[in-house]
mmCIF file of C-alpha atoms (C1' of nucleotides) in Angstrom:
data_model
loop_
_atom_site.group_PDB
_atom_site.id
_atom_site.type_symbol
_atom_site.label_atom_id
_atom_site.label_comp_id
_atom_site.label_asym_id
_atom_site.label_seq_id
_atom_site.Cartn_x
_atom_site.Cartn_y
_atom_site.Cartn_z
ATOM 1 C CA MET A 20 -12.496 25.753 18.608
ATOM 2 C CA GLY A 21 -13.476 22.557 20.643
ATOM 3 C CA PRO A 22 -11.700 19.237 20.424
ATOM 4 C CA THR A 23 -14.284 17.910 18.171
ATOM 5 C CA SER A 24 -13.927 20.248 15.397
ATOM 6 C CA LEU A 25 -9.956 19.467 15.185
ATOM 7 C CA ALA A 26 -10.996 16.569 12.817
ATOM 8 C CA GLN A 27 -11.338 18.153 9.396
ATOM 9 C CA LYS A 28 -12.178 15.950 6.766
ATOM 10 C CA LEU A 29 -9.955 16.361 3.678
ATOM 11 C CA PRO A 30 -11.538 17.818 0.570
ATOM 12 C CA GLU A 31 -11.607 17.190 -2.737
ATOM 13 C CA ALA A 32 -9.043 20.104 -3.819
ATOM 14 C CA PHE A 33 -6.306 18.467 -1.595
ATOM 15 C CA TYR A 34 -6.525 15.850 -4.287
ATOM 16 C CA THR A 35 -6.694 17.657 -7.331
ATOM 17 C CA ARG A 36 -3.492 19.486 -7.127
ATOM 18 C CA PRO A 37 -1.009 18.536 -9.610
ATOM 19 C CA ASP A 38 2.065 17.310 -7.890
ATOM 20 C CA VAL A 39 1.646 13.675 -6.762
ATOM 21 C CA VAL A 40 4.793 13.852 -5.016
ATOM 22 C CA THR A 41 3.651 16.310 -2.543
ATOM 23 C CA ILE A 42 0.529 15.089 -1.667
ATOM 24 C CA ALA A 43 2.180 11.735 -0.692
ATOM 25 C CA ARG A 44 4.476 13.550 1.651
ATOM 26 C CA GLU A 45 1.727 15.731 2.926
ATOM 27 C CA LEU A 46 -0.804 12.287 3.498
ATOM 28 C CA LEU A 47 1.844 11.501 6.225
ATOM 29 C CA GLY A 48 0.513 12.593 9.605
ATOM 30 C CA LYS A 49 -2.976 12.405 8.339
ATOM 31 C CA HIS A 50 -5.675 9.807 9.255
ATOM 32 C CA LEU A 51 -7.130 7.146 7.090
ATOM 33 C CA CYS A 52 -10.230 6.440 8.316
ATOM 34 C CA THR A 53 -13.058 3.957 7.088
ATOM 35 C CA ARG A 54 -16.456 3.398 8.316
ATOM 36 C CA PHE A 55 -17.932 -0.325 6.747
ATOM 37 C CA ASP A 56 -21.618 -1.230 8.440
ATOM 38 C CA GLY A 57 -21.242 1.088 11.072
ATOM 39 C CA VAL A 58 -17.879 -0.049 12.285
ATOM 40 C CA LEU A 59 -15.453 2.793 12.325
ATOM 41 C CA THR A 60 -11.415 1.966 12.105
ATOM 42 C CA ARG A 61 -8.760 4.794 11.951
ATOM 43 C CA GLY A 62 -5.129 5.531 11.417
ATOM 44 C CA LEU A 63 -2.218 7.373 11.029
ATOM 45 C CA VAL A 64 -0.549 7.530 7.674
ATOM 46 C CA VAL A 65 3.275 6.543 8.506
ATOM 47 C CA GLU A 66 4.117 5.596 5.013
ATOM 48 C CA THR A 67 3.345 6.452 1.519
ATOM 49 C CA GLU A 68 4.648 6.307 -2.238
ATOM 50 C CA ALA A 69 4.094 8.473 -5.295
ATOM 51 C CA TYR A 70 3.348 6.989 -8.903
ATOM 52 C CA SER A 71 3.440 9.750 -11.181
ATOM 53 C CA GLY A 72 1.059 8.559 -14.254
ATOM 54 C CA THR A 73 2.112 8.148 -17.840
ATOM 55 C CA ARG A 74 6.026 8.935 -17.751
ATOM 56 C CA ASP A 75 6.901 6.803 -14.533
ATOM 57 C CA ALA A 76 8.132 3.301 -15.637
ATOM 58 C CA ALA A 77 6.902 1.991 -11.862
ATOM 59 C CA CYS A 78 3.427 3.534 -12.602
ATOM 60 C CA HIS A 79 0.468 1.131 -13.865
ATOM 61 C CA ALA A 80 -0.614 3.937 -16.323
ATOM 62 C CA HIS A 81 2.931 4.016 -17.679
ATOM 63 C CA LEU A 82 2.860 5.272 -21.399
ATOM 64 C CA GLY A 83 -0.542 5.758 -21.167
ATOM 65 C CA ARG A 84 -1.635 2.332 -20.770
ATOM 66 C CA ARG A 85 -5.511 2.223 -19.957
ATOM 67 C CA THR A 86 -7.060 -1.301 -18.913
ATOM 68 C CA LYS A 87 -10.270 -1.808 -17.052
ATOM 69 C CA ARG A 88 -8.420 -2.043 -13.833
ATOM 70 C CA THR A 89 -6.120 1.031 -14.498
ATOM 71 C CA GLU A 90 -9.224 3.120 -15.912
ATOM 72 C CA ILE A 91 -10.031 4.934 -12.716
ATOM 73 C CA MET A 92 -6.192 6.180 -12.572
ATOM 74 C CA TYR A 93 -7.730 8.816 -15.152
ATOM 75 C CA HIS A 94 -10.404 10.282 -13.171
ATOM 76 C CA GLN A 95 -10.311 13.533 -11.551
ATOM 77 C CA GLY A 96 -8.069 13.404 -7.656
ATOM 78 C CA GLY A 97 -10.557 12.409 -4.915
ATOM 79 C CA VAL A 98 -11.185 8.455 -5.718
ATOM 80 C CA ALA A 99 -9.590 5.262 -4.828
ATOM 81 C CA TYR A 100 -7.450 2.939 -6.718
ATOM 82 C CA VAL A 101 -7.516 -0.521 -5.132
ATOM 83 C CA TYR A 102 -6.083 -3.676 -7.097
ATOM 84 C CA LEU A 103 -5.006 -7.159 -6.654
ATOM 85 C CA ILE A 104 -1.360 -8.125 -6.103
ATOM 86 C CA TYR A 105 -0.161 -11.569 -6.055
ATOM 87 C CA GLY A 106 -3.561 -12.968 -6.042
ATOM 88 C CA ILE A 107 -4.159 -12.294 -2.436
ATOM 89 C CA TYR A 108 -3.913 -8.677 -1.468
ATOM 90 C CA SER A 109 -5.612 -5.540 -2.269
ATOM 91 C CA LEU A 110 -3.268 -2.366 -2.312
ATOM 92 C CA PHE A 111 -4.927 0.631 -1.653
ATOM 93 C CA ASN A 112 -4.103 4.201 -3.802
ATOM 94 C CA VAL A 113 -5.370 7.817 -3.605
ATOM 95 C CA VAL A 114 -5.803 9.122 -7.117
ATOM 96 C CA THR A 115 -4.723 12.500 -7.477
ATOM 97 C CA ASN A 116 -3.878 15.313 -10.444
ATOM 98 C CA ALA A 117 -6.860 16.304 -12.777
ATOM 99 C CA GLU A 118 -9.064 14.140 -15.115
ATOM 100 C CA GLY A 119 -6.937 12.695 -17.675
ATOM 101 C CA THR A 120 -3.979 12.500 -15.688
ATOM 102 C CA ALA A 121 -3.128 9.309 -14.212
ATOM 103 C CA ASP A 122 -1.297 10.260 -10.509
ATOM 104 C CA ALA A 123 -1.792 7.951 -7.625
ATOM 105 C CA VAL A 124 -0.554 7.591 -3.651
ATOM 106 C CA LEU A 125 -0.224 4.326 -2.586
ATOM 107 C CA ILE A 126 -0.771 4.015 1.233
ATOM 108 C CA ARG A 127 1.616 1.736 2.444
ATOM 109 C CA ALA A 128 1.454 1.620 6.397
ATOM 110 C CA ILE A 129 -0.702 3.538 9.244
ATOM 111 C CA GLU A 130 -0.530 3.217 12.995
ATOM 112 C CA PRO A 131 -4.171 1.943 14.226
ATOM 113 C CA LEU A 132 -5.459 4.524 16.426
ATOM 114 C CA GLU A 133 -9.085 3.796 16.253
ATOM 115 C CA GLY A 134 -10.900 0.245 15.909
ATOM 116 C CA ILE A 135 -8.309 -1.418 16.631
ATOM 117 C CA GLU A 136 -10.052 -4.485 18.163
ATOM 118 C CA GLU A 137 -11.994 -4.683 14.959
ATOM 119 C CA MET A 138 -8.387 -4.284 13.005
ATOM 120 C CA ARG A 139 -7.124 -7.363 15.200
ATOM 121 C CA LEU A 140 -10.081 -9.391 14.136
ATOM 122 C CA ARG A 141 -10.366 -8.575 10.757
ATOM 123 C CA ARG A 142 -6.145 -9.990 10.357
ATOM 124 C CA ASN A 143 -6.896 -12.638 12.597
ATOM 125 C CA LEU A 144 -4.286 -11.822 15.318
ATOM 126 C CA ALA A 145 -3.900 -12.719 18.606
ATOM 127 C CA LYS A 146 -2.319 -9.374 19.734
ATOM 128 C CA ILE A 147 -1.418 -5.911 18.789
ATOM 129 C CA GLU A 148 1.692 -5.974 16.604
ATOM 130 C CA PRO A 149 3.018 -4.224 13.482
ATOM 131 C CA ARG A 150 1.888 -6.966 11.321
ATOM 132 C CA LEU A 151 -1.510 -5.756 11.964
ATOM 133 C CA THR A 152 -1.196 -2.469 9.665
ATOM 134 C CA ALA A 153 2.531 -2.122 8.865
ATOM 135 C CA GLY A 154 2.753 -3.043 4.843
ATOM 136 C CA PRO A 155 0.157 -2.147 2.155
ATOM 137 C CA GLY A 156 -1.321 -5.054 1.828
ATOM 138 C CA LEU A 157 -2.002 -5.598 5.781
ATOM 139 C CA LEU A 158 -3.831 -2.191 6.237
ATOM 140 C CA THR A 159 -6.113 -2.791 3.974
ATOM 141 C CA GLN A 160 -7.302 -6.264 5.372
ATOM 142 C CA ALA A 161 -7.339 -4.135 8.972
ATOM 143 C CA LEU A 162 -9.345 -1.428 7.687
ATOM 144 C CA GLY A 163 -11.772 -3.530 5.411
ATOM 145 C CA ILE A 164 -10.958 -2.195 2.201
ATOM 146 C CA SER A 165 -10.824 -4.675 -1.205
ATOM 147 C CA THR A 166 -10.522 -4.049 -4.729
ATOM 148 C CA GLN A 167 -14.724 -4.093 -4.820
ATOM 149 C CA HIS A 168 -13.558 -0.095 -3.163
ATOM 150 C CA THR A 169 -11.826 1.013 -6.326
ATOM 151 C CA GLY A 170 -13.499 3.899 -7.484
ATOM 152 C CA ALA A 171 -15.191 4.848 -4.175
ATOM 153 C CA SER A 172 -15.060 8.610 -3.286
ATOM 154 C CA LEU A 173 -12.604 9.954 -0.711
ATOM 155 C CA THR A 174 -14.951 12.721 0.167
ATOM 156 C CA GLY A 175 -17.909 10.511 1.042
ATOM 157 C CA SER A 176 -18.624 8.199 4.098
ATOM 158 C CA GLU A 177 -17.143 5.080 3.726
ATOM 159 C CA ILE A 178 -13.236 5.873 2.740
ATOM 160 C CA TRP A 179 -11.722 9.351 3.846
ATOM 161 C CA PHE A 180 -8.750 10.954 5.121
ATOM 162 C CA GLU A 181 -8.614 13.670 8.028
ATOM 163 C CA ASP A 182 -6.396 16.594 9.133
ATOM 164 C CA ARG A 183 -6.291 16.390 12.906
ATOM 165 C CA GLY A 184 -3.837 19.023 13.237
ATOM 166 C CA LEU A 185 -0.695 17.077 13.053
ATOM 167 C CA GLU A 186 2.041 18.963 11.685
ATOM 168 C CA VAL A 187 5.186 17.008 10.435
ATOM 169 C CA PRO A 188 8.485 18.563 10.461
ATOM 170 C CA GLU A 189 10.566 18.422 7.125
ATOM 171 C CA GLN A 190 13.149 16.381 9.134
ATOM 172 C CA ASP A 191 10.579 14.084 10.483
ATOM 173 C CA ILE A 192 9.953 12.671 6.791
ATOM 174 C CA LEU A 193 12.132 9.574 5.850
ATOM 175 C CA GLU A 194 12.946 9.807 2.093
ATOM 176 C CA GLY A 195 14.041 6.514 -0.456
ATOM 177 C CA PRO A 196 13.532 4.346 -3.394
ATOM 178 C CA ARG A 197 10.395 3.085 -3.763
ATOM 179 C CA VAL A 198 9.211 -1.118 -3.008
ATOM 180 C CA GLY A 199 9.291 -3.818 -5.333
ATOM 181 C CA VAL A 200 9.571 -1.810 -8.620
ATOM 182 C CA ALA A 201 13.242 -2.465 -9.428
ATOM 183 C CA TYR A 202 11.813 -3.332 -13.200
ATOM 184 C CA ALA A 203 11.243 0.335 -13.565
ATOM 185 C CA GLY A 204 14.989 0.723 -14.696
ATOM 186 C CA ALA A 205 15.989 4.613 -13.637
ATOM 187 C CA ASP A 206 12.743 5.298 -12.333
ATOM 188 C CA ALA A 207 12.991 2.664 -9.673
ATOM 189 C CA LEU A 208 15.852 4.688 -8.277
ATOM 190 C CA LEU A 209 13.500 8.086 -7.621
ATOM 191 C CA PRO A 210 13.212 8.981 -3.988
ATOM 192 C CA TRP A 211 9.840 8.718 -4.146
ATOM 193 C CA ARG A 212 8.891 6.749 -0.783
ATOM 194 C CA PHE A 213 7.908 8.239 2.166
ATOM 195 C CA ARG A 214 7.939 7.628 6.239
ATOM 196 C CA LEU A 215 7.477 8.971 9.159
ATOM 197 C CA LYS A 216 10.901 8.945 11.272
ATOM 198 C CA GLY A 217 10.870 6.821 14.196
ATOM 199 C CA SER A 218 7.604 5.072 13.927
ATOM 200 C CA ARG A 219 7.030 1.332 14.736
ATOM 201 C CA TRP A 220 4.353 1.093 11.908
ATOM 202 C CA VAL A 221 6.437 1.399 8.617
ATOM 203 C CA SER A 222 6.515 -1.866 6.613
ATOM 204 C CA LYS A 223 8.868 -4.444 7.550
ATOM 205 C CA ALA A 224 9.207 -6.004 4.164
ATOM 206 C CA ASN A 225 12.323 -5.084 1.635
ATOM 207 C CA PRO A 226 14.739 -4.576 4.623
ATOM 208 C CA LYS A 227 17.407 -3.893 1.915
ATOM 209 C CA TYR A 228 15.436 -0.649 0.965
ATOM 210 C CA GLN A 229 15.505 0.552 4.265
ATOM 211 C CA VAL A 230 16.788 3.992 4.240
ATOM 212 C "C1'" DT B 2 17.586 -12.692 12.346
ATOM 213 C "C1'" DC B 3 17.872 -14.324 7.813
ATOM 214 C "C1'" DA B 4 16.775 -16.035 3.083
ATOM 215 C "C1'" DC B 5 13.993 -18.998 0.551
ATOM 216 C "C1'" DC B 6 9.796 -20.354 -1.503
ATOM 217 C "C1'" DG B 7 4.791 -20.745 -2.445
ATOM 218 C "C1'" DA B 8 -0.034 -18.892 -2.464
ATOM 219 C "C1'" DT B 9 -3.332 -17.205 -5.992
ATOM 220 C "C1'" DG B 10 -5.790 -14.340 -9.446
ATOM 221 C "C1'" DG B 11 -6.155 -10.853 -12.673
ATOM 222 C "C1'" DA B 12 -3.869 -8.064 -16.323
ATOM 223 C "C1'" DC B 13 -1.327 -8.659 -20.144
ATOM 224 C "C1'" DT B 14 1.965 -11.268 -24.140
ATOM 225 C "C1'" DG C 5 2.165 -18.636 -19.740
ATOM 226 C "C1'" DT C 6 4.417 -14.737 -17.199
ATOM 227 C "C1'" DC C 7 4.510 -11.397 -14.445
ATOM 228 C "C1'" DC C 8 3.611 -8.920 -10.305
ATOM 229 C "C1'" DA C 9 3.265 -1.612 -6.080
ATOM 230 C "C1'" DT C 10 2.973 -9.070 -1.073
ATOM 231 C "C1'" DC C 11 2.974 -11.567 2.996
ATOM 232 C "C1'" DG C 12 3.664 -15.585 6.251
ATOM 233 C "C1'" DG C 13 5.463 -19.997 7.314
ATOM 234 C "C1'" DT C 14 9.589 -22.576 7.454
ATOM 235 C "C1'" DG C 15 14.106 -24.032 8.442
ATOM 236 C "C1'" DA C 16 19.218 -22.791 9.086
ATOM 237 C "C1'" DC C 17 21.903 -20.610 11.842
#
DNA sequence: TCACCGATGGACT
DNA sequence: GTCCATCGGTGAC
């Protein structure tokens, strides 16, 4: 097996599994890639959060809510859910589980690995620093993802994940409560935020939530 | 380093 | 009119 064959695009079967928390953990160490207008960008996923459909008070689909915005969450796993937050930022989520369920994984931070100069230009930064991709509203800018990509297939040619053979040991995964969901009552305490231990590319906002 | 606050628009009441 | 799964600039220390 040669080096180039080590990059395997995650198949639809990865996303259609029922346990969104497991998928959120397993996305750590995978590579998130985009190719728009021939420009390839790629980064290592270092921070995720799980949102568990209609039973999760922090999830946009809580209690079965269906709107034009959230409808895509009920799609079969393997598509993107991208929404606008605070009128400015696009947040990128991976829809998981079967048709009719509304689970999703928010990608909160990546370590830039390929197309870094393009990311820097898109972010309008003078140098390479964590502000490039360390935050859910930042990495979408760097990768060129916006709300127009909601519904996009993750097994197509514009946005996808790759497994490049990195094994993440259990002890290298930090767990903690999700960010910015205090309104969710008891569900705000669920330890459904996952980070790669030791990474300088995890999000810096909300230091009081740091585990 | 840290706290505060404005930006900005769509979803929802 | 109010609320956001956020970020960056500002100013105090």
